[in-house]
Short mmCIF file of C-alpha atoms and ligand atoms in Angstrom, two decimals:
data_model
loop_
_atom_site.label_atom_id
_atom_site.label_comp_id
_atom_site.label_asym_id
_atom_site.label_seq_id
_atom_site.Cartn_x
_atom_site.Cartn_y
_atom_site.Cartn_z
CA ARG A 1 -57.42 -34.15 -68.92
CA ARG A 2 -57.36 -30.64 -70.06
CA THR A 3 -57.47 -29.91 -73.67
CA ARG A 4 -53.95 -29.44 -75.01
CA VAL A 5 -53.68 -26.40 -77.34
CA ALA A 6 -50.62 -25.32 -79.18
CA VAL A 7 -50.38 -21.69 -79.27
CA VAL A 8 -48.18 -20.69 -82.26
CA PHE A 9 -46.99 -17.30 -82.48
CA GLY A 10 -44.39 -15.16 -84.13
CA GLY A 11 -43.69 -16.20 -87.65
CA ARG A 12 -41.81 -15.24 -90.86
CA SER A 13 -44.14 -11.95 -91.70
CA THR A 14 -43.69 -8.40 -91.27
CA GLU A 15 -46.32 -8.84 -88.48
CA HIS A 16 -43.96 -10.81 -86.27
CA GLY A 17 -44.27 -8.59 -83.36
CA VAL A 18 -47.98 -8.06 -83.36
CA SER A 19 -48.31 -11.86 -83.34
CA CYS A 20 -46.43 -11.93 -80.17
CA VAL A 21 -48.29 -9.41 -78.47
CA SER A 22 -51.48 -10.89 -79.88
CA ALA A 23 -50.26 -14.51 -78.04
CA ARG A 24 -49.73 -12.39 -75.13
CA SER A 25 -53.28 -11.95 -74.74
CA VAL A 26 -54.24 -14.98 -75.62
CA LEU A 27 -51.96 -16.83 -73.05
CA THR A 28 -53.55 -14.49 -70.25
CA HIS A 29 -57.04 -15.22 -71.18
CA LEU A 30 -57.36 -18.88 -71.94
CA ASP A 31 -59.06 -20.58 -69.21
CA SER A 32 -56.28 -22.25 -67.58
CA THR A 33 -58.99 -24.71 -65.89
CA ARG A 34 -59.92 -26.10 -69.28
CA PHE A 35 -56.84 -25.83 -71.33
CA GLU A 36 -53.22 -26.73 -71.08
CA VAL A 37 -50.93 -24.27 -73.32
CA VAL A 38 -47.82 -25.81 -75.36
CA PRO A 39 -46.54 -22.27 -76.40
CA VAL A 40 -44.80 -22.65 -79.83
CA GLY A 41 -42.73 -19.78 -81.35
CA ILE A 42 -41.50 -19.26 -84.88
CA ALA A 43 -38.58 -16.99 -85.29
CA PRO A 44 -38.54 -14.61 -87.75
CA ASN A 45 -36.39 -16.86 -89.97
CA GLY A 46 -38.86 -19.38 -89.58
CA ALA A 47 -37.65 -22.13 -86.92
CA TRP A 48 -40.15 -23.32 -84.82
CA VAL A 49 -38.92 -23.35 -81.10
CA LEU A 50 -40.43 -24.03 -77.59
CA GLY A 51 -41.63 -20.49 -77.11
CA THR A 52 -42.09 -18.68 -73.83
CA ASP A 53 -45.30 -18.16 -72.07
CA ASP A 54 -44.16 -15.55 -70.01
CA PRO A 55 -46.26 -12.27 -70.34
CA LYS A 56 -43.53 -10.18 -69.83
CA ALA A 57 -41.21 -11.34 -72.75
CA LEU A 58 -44.36 -10.37 -75.19
CA GLU A 59 -44.70 -6.90 -74.46
CA ILE A 60 -44.10 -3.86 -76.50
CA ARG A 61 -41.32 -2.04 -74.70
CA ASP A 62 -39.86 1.45 -75.59
CA ARG A 63 -41.68 1.31 -78.95
CA SER A 64 -40.26 -1.94 -80.08
CA LEU A 65 -42.07 -5.20 -80.51
CA PRO A 66 -41.27 -8.65 -79.06
CA GLU A 67 -39.55 -11.13 -81.06
CA VAL A 68 -39.39 -14.94 -80.85
CA PRO A 69 -35.65 -15.77 -80.12
CA GLU A 70 -34.06 -18.92 -81.34
CA ASN A 71 -33.30 -20.53 -78.14
CA GLY A 72 -31.62 -23.99 -79.05
CA THR A 73 -34.92 -26.01 -79.10
CA ALA A 74 -36.75 -27.25 -82.26
CA VAL A 75 -40.10 -28.23 -82.66
CA VAL A 76 -41.49 -30.29 -85.37
CA LEU A 77 -44.99 -31.68 -86.49
CA PRO A 78 -45.16 -35.12 -87.46
CA GLY A 79 -46.35 -36.00 -91.16
CA ASP A 80 -48.53 -38.31 -89.92
CA PRO A 81 -52.24 -37.42 -89.38
CA THR A 82 -53.09 -40.07 -86.83
CA ARG A 83 -50.45 -39.07 -84.32
CA ARG A 84 -51.34 -35.22 -83.46
CA ASP A 85 -48.44 -34.51 -81.83
CA VAL A 86 -46.04 -31.77 -81.58
CA VAL A 87 -42.69 -33.09 -81.19
CA LEU A 88 -39.85 -31.08 -79.24
CA LEU A 89 -36.40 -31.72 -80.27
CA GLU A 90 -33.97 -30.68 -77.45
CA PRO A 91 -29.95 -30.62 -78.30
CA GLY A 92 -28.83 -33.89 -77.67
CA ARG A 93 -32.05 -35.50 -77.14
CA ALA A 94 -35.13 -36.33 -79.36
CA GLY A 95 -38.13 -36.19 -77.27
CA ASP A 96 -41.69 -36.84 -77.79
CA VAL A 97 -42.58 -34.50 -75.32
CA PHE A 98 -46.15 -32.88 -76.30
CA SER A 99 -48.13 -35.56 -77.26
CA GLY A 100 -51.71 -35.51 -77.63
CA ILE A 101 -52.18 -32.03 -79.12
CA ASP A 102 -55.80 -31.47 -79.30
CA VAL A 103 -55.78 -28.44 -81.11
CA VAL A 104 -53.72 -25.78 -82.63
CA PHE A 105 -54.23 -21.96 -82.10
CA PRO A 106 -52.25 -20.14 -84.81
CA VAL A 107 -52.00 -16.82 -83.52
CA LEU A 108 -50.40 -15.69 -86.54
CA HIS A 109 -50.89 -12.52 -88.72
CA GLY A 110 -49.75 -12.15 -92.29
CA ALA A 111 -47.75 -14.32 -94.55
CA PHE A 112 -47.13 -17.90 -93.44
CA GLY A 113 -49.84 -17.65 -90.88
CA GLU A 114 -52.77 -15.90 -91.80
CA ASP A 115 -52.61 -17.09 -95.44
CA GLY A 116 -53.54 -20.87 -95.71
CA THR A 117 -50.19 -22.09 -95.34
CA ILE A 118 -49.80 -22.99 -92.08
CA GLN A 119 -53.38 -24.15 -92.30
CA GLY A 120 -52.45 -26.44 -95.10
CA LEU A 121 -49.85 -27.94 -92.92
CA LEU A 122 -52.02 -28.34 -90.07
CA GLU A 123 -54.42 -30.23 -92.63
CA MET A 124 -51.58 -32.34 -93.39
CA ALA A 125 -50.59 -33.21 -89.96
CA GLY A 126 -54.38 -33.86 -88.90
CA LEU A 127 -54.34 -31.39 -86.39
CA PRO A 128 -57.52 -29.23 -85.84
CA TYR A 129 -56.86 -25.55 -85.55
CA VAL A 130 -58.59 -22.25 -84.66
CA GLY A 131 -59.72 -20.11 -87.79
CA PRO A 132 -60.58 -20.69 -91.33
CA GLY A 133 -59.28 -23.17 -93.64
CA VAL A 134 -56.63 -22.84 -96.74
CA LEU A 135 -58.81 -21.39 -98.95
CA ALA A 136 -60.47 -18.73 -97.15
CA SER A 137 -57.29 -17.86 -95.66
CA ALA A 138 -55.63 -17.51 -98.72
CA ALA A 139 -58.35 -15.48 -100.67
CA SER A 140 -58.64 -13.41 -97.36
CA MET A 141 -55.18 -12.58 -97.09
CA ASP A 142 -55.26 -11.39 -100.58
CA LYS A 143 -57.02 -8.17 -101.05
CA GLU A 144 -57.39 -8.55 -104.79
CA PHE A 145 -59.46 -12.21 -104.21
CA THR A 146 -60.95 -10.70 -101.25
CA LYS A 147 -62.59 -7.90 -103.87
CA LYS A 148 -63.20 -10.39 -106.54
CA LEU A 149 -65.10 -13.05 -104.00
CA LEU A 150 -67.26 -10.11 -102.58
CA ALA A 151 -68.11 -8.66 -105.74
CA ALA A 152 -69.26 -12.03 -107.02
CA GLU A 153 -72.00 -12.11 -104.23
CA GLY A 154 -72.78 -8.53 -105.15
CA MET A 155 -70.59 -6.93 -102.76
CA PRO A 156 -68.68 -3.98 -104.23
CA SER A 157 -65.41 -2.57 -103.23
CA VAL A 158 -63.88 0.68 -103.59
CA PRO A 159 -62.60 1.09 -106.90
CA TYR A 160 -58.87 -0.39 -107.73
CA GLU A 161 -56.06 -1.26 -109.99
CA VAL A 162 -53.83 -4.39 -109.49
CA LEU A 163 -49.95 -3.72 -110.35
CA ARG A 164 -48.36 -7.15 -110.91
CA ARG A 165 -44.61 -7.73 -111.17
CA ASP A 166 -44.64 -6.99 -114.83
CA GLN A 167 -46.15 -3.40 -114.37
CA ALA A 168 -43.99 -0.53 -112.78
CA THR A 169 -46.56 1.94 -111.90
CA LEU A 170 -50.10 3.24 -113.05
CA THR A 171 -50.84 4.57 -116.50
CA GLU A 172 -52.30 8.07 -117.09
CA GLN A 173 -55.66 6.31 -117.43
CA GLN A 174 -55.37 4.34 -114.58
CA ARG A 175 -54.60 7.55 -112.58
CA GLU A 176 -57.61 9.45 -114.15
CA ARG A 177 -59.95 6.53 -113.00
CA LEU A 178 -58.68 6.75 -109.44
CA GLY A 179 -58.11 10.29 -108.83
CA LEU A 180 -56.48 11.62 -105.95
CA PRO A 181 -55.81 10.75 -102.91
CA VAL A 182 -54.80 6.92 -103.55
CA PHE A 183 -53.91 4.20 -101.05
CA VAL A 184 -50.84 2.07 -102.28
CA LYS A 185 -51.10 -1.06 -100.55
CA PRO A 186 -49.23 -4.79 -100.75
CA SER A 187 -51.70 -7.33 -101.69
CA ARG A 188 -50.82 -9.67 -99.12
CA ALA A 189 -50.06 -8.00 -95.80
CA GLY A 190 -51.71 -6.45 -92.73
CA SER A 191 -51.19 -4.14 -89.86
CA SER A 192 -50.87 -1.31 -92.36
CA ILE A 193 -47.45 -2.30 -93.01
CA GLY A 194 -46.02 -1.28 -96.50
CA ILE A 195 -49.14 0.94 -96.94
CA SER A 196 -49.09 4.86 -97.90
CA LYS A 197 -51.73 7.37 -98.78
CA VAL A 198 -50.48 9.25 -101.91
CA THR A 199 -51.96 13.03 -102.17
CA ASP A 200 -49.68 13.89 -105.24
CA TRP A 201 -48.81 11.57 -108.06
CA ALA A 202 -44.82 12.53 -107.90
CA ASP A 203 -45.09 10.22 -104.53
CA LEU A 204 -46.64 7.31 -106.24
CA ASP A 205 -43.84 5.45 -107.51
CA ALA A 206 -42.20 5.68 -104.14
CA ALA A 207 -45.34 4.22 -102.44
CA ILE A 208 -45.24 1.28 -105.04
CA GLU A 209 -41.54 0.67 -104.25
CA LEU A 210 -42.47 0.68 -100.24
CA ALA A 211 -45.67 -1.77 -100.73
CA ARG A 212 -43.12 -3.96 -103.03
CA ARG A 213 -40.61 -4.40 -100.21
CA THR A 214 -43.72 -6.51 -98.55
CA ASP A 215 -45.33 -7.97 -101.72
CA PRO A 216 -44.43 -7.73 -105.49
CA LYS A 217 -48.23 -7.43 -106.44
CA VAL A 218 -49.44 -3.96 -105.15
CA LEU A 219 -52.99 -2.44 -105.10
CA VAL A 220 -53.82 0.89 -105.75
CA GLU A 221 -57.09 2.11 -104.26
CA LYS A 222 -59.02 4.85 -104.63
CA GLY A 223 -59.16 6.79 -101.20
CA CYS A 224 -62.76 7.23 -100.17
CA VAL A 225 -62.87 6.84 -96.48
CA VAL A 226 -65.26 8.84 -94.10
CA ARG A 227 -65.80 6.61 -91.29
CA GLU A 228 -64.16 2.86 -90.29
CA ILE A 229 -66.21 0.47 -88.83
CA GLU A 230 -64.98 -3.10 -87.79
CA VAL A 231 -67.38 -6.12 -87.33
CA GLY A 232 -66.28 -9.37 -85.41
CA VAL A 233 -67.53 -12.67 -86.90
CA LEU A 234 -67.54 -16.06 -84.92
CA GLU A 235 -68.76 -19.45 -85.90
CA PHE A 236 -69.93 -21.43 -82.86
CA PRO A 237 -69.38 -25.19 -82.43
CA ASP A 238 -72.75 -26.18 -83.74
CA GLY A 239 -72.17 -24.20 -87.11
CA ARG A 240 -74.09 -21.12 -86.13
CA VAL A 241 -72.41 -18.14 -87.58
CA GLU A 242 -72.81 -14.37 -85.62
CA ALA A 243 -71.78 -10.99 -86.15
CA SER A 244 -70.92 -8.94 -83.05
CA LEU A 245 -71.85 -5.41 -82.62
CA PRO A 246 -69.87 -2.87 -84.94
CA ALA A 247 -67.07 -0.67 -83.52
CA GLU A 248 -65.76 2.71 -85.13
CA ILE A 249 -62.12 3.74 -85.49
CA ARG A 250 -62.00 7.48 -85.27
CA MET A 251 -58.65 9.33 -86.08
CA LEU A 252 -58.00 12.10 -83.64
CA GLU A 253 -56.93 15.79 -84.69
CA SER A 254 -53.86 14.79 -82.67
CA ALA A 255 -52.79 12.07 -84.70
CA ALA A 256 -49.80 12.15 -86.79
CA ALA A 257 -51.38 10.39 -89.91
CA ASP A 258 -55.14 11.07 -91.14
CA TRP A 259 -55.41 7.09 -91.76
CA TYR A 260 -54.97 3.92 -89.58
CA ASP A 261 -51.21 3.71 -90.18
CA PHE A 262 -48.93 1.27 -87.90
CA ASP A 263 -48.20 3.88 -85.33
CA SER A 264 -51.77 4.71 -84.79
CA LYS A 265 -52.61 1.08 -84.32
CA TYR A 266 -50.07 0.05 -81.92
CA LEU A 267 -47.65 2.64 -80.79
CA ASP A 268 -49.70 5.88 -80.19
CA ALA A 269 -53.06 4.67 -79.99
CA ASP A 270 -54.24 6.64 -77.25
CA GLN A 271 -53.12 9.79 -79.18
CA ALA A 272 -53.99 8.73 -82.69
CA CYS A 273 -57.48 7.84 -82.39
CA GLU A 274 -60.75 6.91 -80.32
CA VAL A 275 -62.95 3.94 -80.69
CA ASP A 276 -66.72 3.70 -79.81
CA ILE A 277 -67.50 0.10 -78.88
CA PRO A 278 -70.28 -0.15 -80.00
CA ALA A 279 -70.10 2.03 -82.86
CA LYS A 280 -72.67 5.32 -82.85
CA LEU A 281 -74.61 3.94 -85.88
CA ASP A 282 -78.47 3.92 -86.67
CA ASP A 283 -80.21 0.60 -85.88
CA GLU A 284 -80.62 0.02 -89.85
CA LEU A 285 -77.06 0.83 -90.71
CA SER A 286 -75.87 -1.20 -87.89
CA ALA A 287 -78.13 -4.23 -89.03
CA ARG A 288 -76.96 -3.83 -92.41
CA ILE A 289 -73.48 -4.06 -91.63
CA ARG A 290 -73.80 -6.80 -89.33
CA ALA A 291 -75.64 -8.86 -92.23
CA MET A 292 -73.03 -8.16 -94.89
CA SER A 293 -70.38 -9.17 -92.27
CA VAL A 294 -71.92 -12.55 -92.42
CA ALA A 295 -72.46 -12.54 -95.98
CA ALA A 296 -68.85 -11.75 -96.53
CA PHE A 297 -67.59 -14.43 -94.09
CA HIS A 298 -69.69 -16.86 -96.39
CA ALA A 299 -68.40 -15.39 -99.46
CA LEU A 300 -64.77 -16.00 -98.39
CA ASP A 301 -65.65 -19.49 -97.58
CA CYS A 302 -64.23 -18.57 -93.77
CA GLN A 303 -64.95 -21.04 -90.94
CA GLY A 304 -64.37 -19.96 -87.01
CA LEU A 305 -63.69 -16.48 -87.04
CA ALA A 306 -62.86 -13.41 -89.03
CA ARG A 307 -63.28 -9.45 -88.71
CA VAL A 308 -64.68 -7.63 -91.45
CA ASP A 309 -63.43 -4.13 -91.81
CA PHE A 310 -66.02 -1.38 -93.66
CA PHE A 311 -65.69 2.14 -94.73
CA VAL A 312 -69.08 4.25 -94.66
CA THR A 313 -68.83 6.76 -97.39
CA ALA A 314 -70.24 10.14 -97.34
CA ASP A 315 -73.54 9.18 -98.44
CA GLY A 316 -73.93 6.50 -95.79
CA THR A 317 -73.13 3.44 -97.93
CA PRO A 318 -71.06 0.80 -96.25
CA ILE A 319 -67.97 -0.89 -98.25
CA ILE A 320 -66.04 -3.97 -97.26
CA ASN A 321 -62.37 -2.91 -97.09
CA GLU A 322 -61.25 -6.26 -96.18
CA ILE A 323 -61.57 -9.62 -94.32
CA ASN A 324 -58.83 -10.46 -91.56
CA THR A 325 -59.04 -13.97 -90.50
CA MET A 326 -56.53 -13.64 -87.77
CA PRO A 327 -57.59 -10.35 -86.32
CA GLY A 328 -54.99 -8.85 -83.70
CA PHE A 329 -55.96 -10.23 -80.33
CA THR A 330 -53.67 -7.76 -78.59
CA PRO A 331 -55.12 -5.85 -75.32
CA ILE A 332 -56.43 -2.94 -77.72
CA SER A 333 -57.36 -5.30 -80.60
CA MET A 334 -60.96 -5.02 -81.58
CA TYR A 335 -61.93 -8.38 -82.04
CA PRO A 336 -61.97 -9.49 -78.17
CA LYS A 337 -63.58 -5.92 -77.46
CA VAL A 338 -66.36 -6.34 -80.07
CA TRP A 339 -67.09 -9.61 -78.47
CA ALA A 340 -67.14 -8.37 -74.97
CA VAL A 341 -69.65 -5.61 -75.70
CA THR A 342 -71.68 -8.36 -77.70
CA GLY A 343 -71.98 -10.32 -74.47
CA VAL A 344 -68.99 -12.79 -75.09
CA ASP A 345 -66.25 -12.17 -72.61
CA TYR A 346 -62.70 -12.81 -73.61
CA PRO A 347 -62.27 -16.06 -72.16
CA THR A 348 -65.62 -17.38 -73.42
CA LEU A 349 -64.43 -16.25 -77.07
CA LEU A 350 -61.24 -18.25 -76.67
CA THR A 351 -63.29 -21.43 -75.46
CA THR A 352 -65.56 -21.19 -78.50
CA LEU A 353 -62.75 -20.66 -81.04
CA ILE A 354 -61.22 -23.86 -79.85
CA GLU A 355 -64.48 -25.76 -79.40
CA THR A 356 -65.28 -25.04 -82.78
CA ALA A 357 -62.02 -25.96 -84.06
CA ILE A 358 -62.18 -29.23 -82.66
CA ALA A 359 -66.04 -29.60 -83.51
CA ARG A 360 -64.80 -29.06 -87.36
CA GLY A 361 -61.63 -31.11 -87.27
CA THR A 362 -59.65 -31.25 -90.49
CA GLY A 363 -60.56 -32.24 -93.96
CA LEU A 364 -63.78 -31.61 -95.93
CA ARG A 365 -66.41 -30.93 -93.11
P1 ADP B 1 -54.43 -3.56 -93.58
O1 ADP B 1 -54.91 -4.98 -94.16
O2 ADP B 1 -52.97 -3.57 -93.44
O3 ADP B 1 -55.10 -3.06 -92.24
P2 ADP B 1 -56.05 -1.93 -94.83
O4 ADP B 1 -56.48 -2.00 -96.28
O5 ADP B 1 -57.34 -2.10 -94.26
O6 ADP B 1 -54.74 -2.99 -94.93
O7 ADP B 1 -55.39 -0.55 -94.71
C1 ADP B 1 -55.29 -0.04 -93.68
C2 ADP B 1 -55.63 1.71 -93.09
O8 ADP B 1 -55.57 2.29 -94.33
C3 ADP B 1 -57.07 1.49 -93.43
O9 ADP B 1 -57.71 0.99 -91.96
C4 ADP B 1 -57.59 2.91 -93.50
O10 ADP B 1 -57.28 3.88 -92.42
C5 ADP B 1 -56.63 3.36 -94.70
N1 ADP B 1 -56.94 2.67 -95.99
C6 ADP B 1 -56.83 1.71 -96.73
N2 ADP B 1 -57.36 1.81 -97.72
C7 ADP B 1 -58.32 3.04 -97.90
C8 ADP B 1 -59.11 3.59 -98.82
N3 ADP B 1 -59.04 3.08 -100.05
N4 ADP B 1 -59.37 4.96 -98.74
C9 ADP B 1 -59.20 5.27 -97.43
N5 ADP B 1 -58.39 5.23 -96.63
C10 ADP B 1 -57.78 3.68 -96.46
MG1 MG B 2 -55.61 -6.55 -92.62
MG1 MG B 3 -57.03 -3.27 -92.06
#
């Protein structure tokens, strides 16, 4: 029979809608001769339901992102790791509808999805899943720990300060060390949600407050970007790890923001930025960035996939900004596009991700 894949999307994070749009592309591009899909939606309140696989229901419409509705169904994972089932409970009928799930594809971004939590749940249930395990997911989600683990392998980040719950704002000394502009961001988030660029210290506290709506732990970073480069990293079923060709995002003069904010990513991508796939980099820099991407993948103990994002400073030095363990899979997202130019088309990419997940299994492998 075909491999049965539970595609899980939506979720409790601020990236719920982006996840739905990513799932739409995954559902469209999965090789249906090899894979049978069980769509599992997670509503914004955290309820697991039988999701739609209708691409139309998972589109951005009139600048509003799709949402998983609570539709009266309930999907649960059994705690028994020998069962590998996803159980659908319908009102008035408890059914064991989807037995024999082979693998889960958590197309979830942000908290409770990309951060090791669902990965832990799937480990408990004995269900293999696409993407990195618990540690790598949690560490890559948290920008503070990403930087610390990279630093331990000799890969520096831009200067930053961490504001924990007990620190309201930066001290004078910290402001002097970083200088303006700074970027204020939730430590554990994505899609630029909760991030502000601050060019006047008078605006710092409002930016911290905004970031804290997403995460009580806030990072303040020195603004440094000259060029933004992204690389896809992919693990093959035999354990080989490869980096894609790098791509570059260039903000256009016509953009409303001068950095890659939420609207530039998803709503106004056409007017806001241009992407070079592959990036126009000299061979030496390109090779260096690709090697750093694989090194970063291992520094965070990743498996399966990751997208490693770089800044290249004015003097040509590549610095890793962040690592995304479940990067966007939307039609305009970089991860599938960089693999396409590297010679791995979208369906083959998905097949590879799923086969690698199955080859790895769960537990310590
Ligand atoms: P997310 O995980 O939400 O994508 P990022 O750290 O990648 O968060 O920040 C989003 C965007 O904000 C980046 O793509 C870049 O355009 C801008 N940005 C973030 N940090 C900096 C920085 N230190 N200097 C300059 N630009 C930055
Ligand atoms: Mg990110
Ligand atoms: Mg980013």
